[in-house]
Amino acid sequence: MDPLIASREPLAVCATLAYVGQLGDDLLARTLGISTYDVSRVSAELVRAQYIYVQPDGPGWWLGLTPAGRAAYRRHLRALGA
C-alpha cells in the first residue's frame, strides 16, 4: 500500500481524478464533501510526490493525476485487493 494515499482524503482525490480526468478544486471539494482548504492541503502533498498536477485557472485550480499518480493509485488498489 502507498502510505501517501492510504488515508481517506488523498485516496478520494486520486479516485475521483482517476475517474474524471481533471476537475476544478471547488467542484472536487463539493464532490468529496470536504473544504477547499482540505483539497489544497491534500493536493500540496500529492503535488510534492508528483502524483497530481495543478493548473491555475483564475481564482481556482484544475487538478489531474500525473502518469506517476495514476500508476501509484493502481498499485494501491491492487494492494488493497480491489
PDB file of C-alpha atoms in Angstrom:
ATOM      1  CA  MET A   1       0.000   0.000   0.000  1.00  0.00           C
ATOM      2  CA  ASP A   2       1.069   3.550  -0.669  1.00  0.00           C
ATOM      3  CA  PRO A   3       1.155   5.439   2.654  1.00  0.00           C
ATOM      4  CA  LEU A   4       0.666   8.781   0.911  1.00  0.00           C
ATOM      5  CA  ILE A   5      -2.750   7.795  -0.433  1.00  0.00           C
ATOM      6  CA  ALA A   6      -3.762   5.367   2.310  1.00  0.00           C
ATOM      7  CA  SER A   7      -5.955   7.823   4.225  1.00  0.00           C
ATOM      8  CA  ARG A   8      -9.458   8.787   3.152  1.00  0.00           C
ATOM      9  CA  GLU A   9      -8.976  12.234   1.610  1.00  0.00           C
ATOM     10  CA  PRO A  10      -5.890  11.578  -0.562  1.00  0.00           C
ATOM     11  CA  LEU A  11      -7.394   8.293  -1.740  1.00  0.00           C
ATOM     12  CA  ALA A  12     -10.688  10.006  -2.571  1.00  0.00           C
ATOM     13  CA  VAL A  13      -8.871  12.744  -4.507  1.00  0.00           C
ATOM     14  CA  CYS A  14      -6.934  10.166  -6.530  1.00  0.00           C
ATOM     15  CA  ALA A  15     -10.014   8.016  -7.137  1.00  0.00           C
ATOM     16  CA  THR A  16     -12.064  10.971  -8.326  1.00  0.00           C
ATOM     17  CA  LEU A  17      -9.333  12.280 -10.609  1.00  0.00           C
ATOM     18  CA  ALA A  18      -8.721   8.779 -11.980  1.00  0.00           C
ATOM     19  CA  TYR A  19     -12.403   8.616 -12.912  1.00  0.00           C
ATOM     20  CA  VAL A  20     -12.993  12.124 -14.311  1.00  0.00           C
ATOM     21  CA  GLY A  21      -9.514  13.025 -15.540  1.00  0.00           C
ATOM     22  CA  GLN A  22      -9.385  16.678 -14.487  1.00  0.00           C
ATOM     23  CA  LEU A  23     -11.504  18.721 -12.105  1.00  0.00           C
ATOM     24  CA  GLY A  24     -11.603  22.195 -10.581  1.00  0.00           C
ATOM     25  CA  ASP A  25     -10.662  22.490  -6.921  1.00  0.00           C
ATOM     26  CA  ASP A  26     -14.043  23.869  -5.857  1.00  0.00           C
ATOM     27  CA  LEU A  27     -16.003  21.128  -7.624  1.00  0.00           C
ATOM     28  CA  LEU A  28     -13.638  18.482  -6.254  1.00  0.00           C
ATOM     29  CA  ALA A  29     -14.246  19.794  -2.728  1.00  0.00           C
ATOM     30  CA  ARG A  30     -18.029  19.723  -3.199  1.00  0.00           C
ATOM     31  CA  THR A  31     -17.914  16.266  -4.787  1.00  0.00           C
ATOM     32  CA  LEU A  32     -15.926  14.842  -1.879  1.00  0.00           C
ATOM     33  CA  GLY A  33     -17.787  16.784   0.812  1.00  0.00           C
ATOM     34  CA  ILE A  34     -14.618  18.418   2.132  1.00  0.00           C
ATOM     35  CA  SER A  35     -13.471  22.019   2.337  1.00  0.00           C
ATOM     36  CA  THR A  36     -11.394  23.709  -0.340  1.00  0.00           C
ATOM     37  CA  TYR A  37      -8.760  24.142   2.384  1.00  0.00           C
ATOM     38  CA  ASP A  38      -8.595  20.347   2.739  1.00  0.00           C
ATOM     39  CA  VAL A  39      -8.355  19.957  -1.040  1.00  0.00           C
ATOM     40  CA  SER A  40      -5.439  22.428  -1.029  1.00  0.00           C
ATOM     41  CA  ARG A  41      -3.714  20.650   1.845  1.00  0.00           C
ATOM     42  CA  VAL A  42      -4.065  17.196   0.309  1.00  0.00           C
ATOM     43  CA  SER A  43      -3.186  18.490  -3.153  1.00  0.00           C
ATOM     44  CA  ALA A  44       0.043  20.053  -1.893  1.00  0.00           C
ATOM     45  CA  GLU A  45       1.174  16.665  -0.567  1.00  0.00           C
ATOM     46  CA  LEU A  46       0.210  14.907  -3.792  1.00  0.00           C
ATOM     47  CA  VAL A  47       1.943  17.549  -5.933  1.00  0.00           C
ATOM     48  CA  ARG A  48       5.158  17.160  -3.906  1.00  0.00           C
ATOM     49  CA  ALA A  49       5.019  13.429  -4.637  1.00  0.00           C
ATOM     50  CA  GLN A  50       4.311  14.229  -8.318  1.00  0.00           C
ATOM     51  CA  TYR A  51       1.047  12.259  -8.141  1.00  0.00           C
ATOM     52  CA  ILE A  52      -1.115  15.152  -9.335  1.00  0.00           C
ATOM     53  CA  TYR A  53      -0.641  18.381 -11.224  1.00  0.00           C
ATOM     54  CA  VAL A  54      -2.358  21.685 -10.606  1.00  0.00           C
ATOM     55  CA  GLN A  55      -3.058  24.226 -13.284  1.00  0.00           C
ATOM     56  CA  PRO A  56      -4.144  27.759 -12.318  1.00  0.00           C
ATOM     57  CA  ASP A  57      -7.465  28.958 -13.677  1.00  0.00           C
ATOM     58  CA  GLY A  58      -8.444  32.410 -12.436  1.00  0.00           C
ATOM     59  CA  PRO A  59      -9.132  32.231  -8.711  1.00  0.00           C
ATOM     60  CA  GLY A  60      -9.132  28.429  -8.693  1.00  0.00           C
ATOM     61  CA  TRP A  61      -7.148  25.467  -9.896  1.00  0.00           C
ATOM     62  CA  TRP A  62      -7.625  22.482 -12.164  1.00  0.00           C
ATOM     63  CA  LEU A  63      -6.248  19.232 -10.794  1.00  0.00           C
ATOM     64  CA  GLY A  64      -5.432  15.955 -12.506  1.00  0.00           C
ATOM     65  CA  LEU A  65      -3.433  12.789 -11.978  1.00  0.00           C
ATOM     66  CA  THR A  66       0.038  12.534 -13.449  1.00  0.00           C
ATOM     67  CA  PRO A  67       1.131   9.247 -15.032  1.00  0.00           C
ATOM     68  CA  ALA A  68       3.082   8.533 -11.819  1.00  0.00           C
ATOM     69  CA  GLY A  69      -0.026   9.276  -9.750  1.00  0.00           C
ATOM     70  CA  ARG A  70      -2.204   7.018 -11.875  1.00  0.00           C
ATOM     71  CA  ALA A  71       0.360   4.205 -11.523  1.00  0.00           C
ATOM     72  CA  ALA A  72       0.590   4.722  -7.747  1.00  0.00           C
ATOM     73  CA  TYR A  73      -3.209   4.693  -7.459  1.00  0.00           C
ATOM     74  CA  ARG A  74      -3.448   1.438  -9.447  1.00  0.00           C
ATOM     75  CA  ARG A  75      -0.712  -0.200  -7.339  1.00  0.00           C
ATOM     76  CA  HIS A  76      -2.522   0.913  -4.191  1.00  0.00           C
ATOM     77  CA  LEU A  77      -5.797  -0.599  -5.409  1.00  0.00           C
ATOM     78  CA  ARG A  78      -4.050  -3.875  -6.250  1.00  0.00           C
ATOM     79  CA  ALA A  79      -2.507  -3.932  -2.765  1.00  0.00           C
ATOM     80  CA  LEU A  80      -5.994  -3.470  -1.311  1.00  0.00           C
ATOM     81  CA  GLY A  81      -7.236  -6.362  -3.417  1.00  0.00           C
ATOM     82  CA  ALA A  82      -9.681  -4.163  -5.328  1.00  0.00           C
TER      83      ALA A  82
END
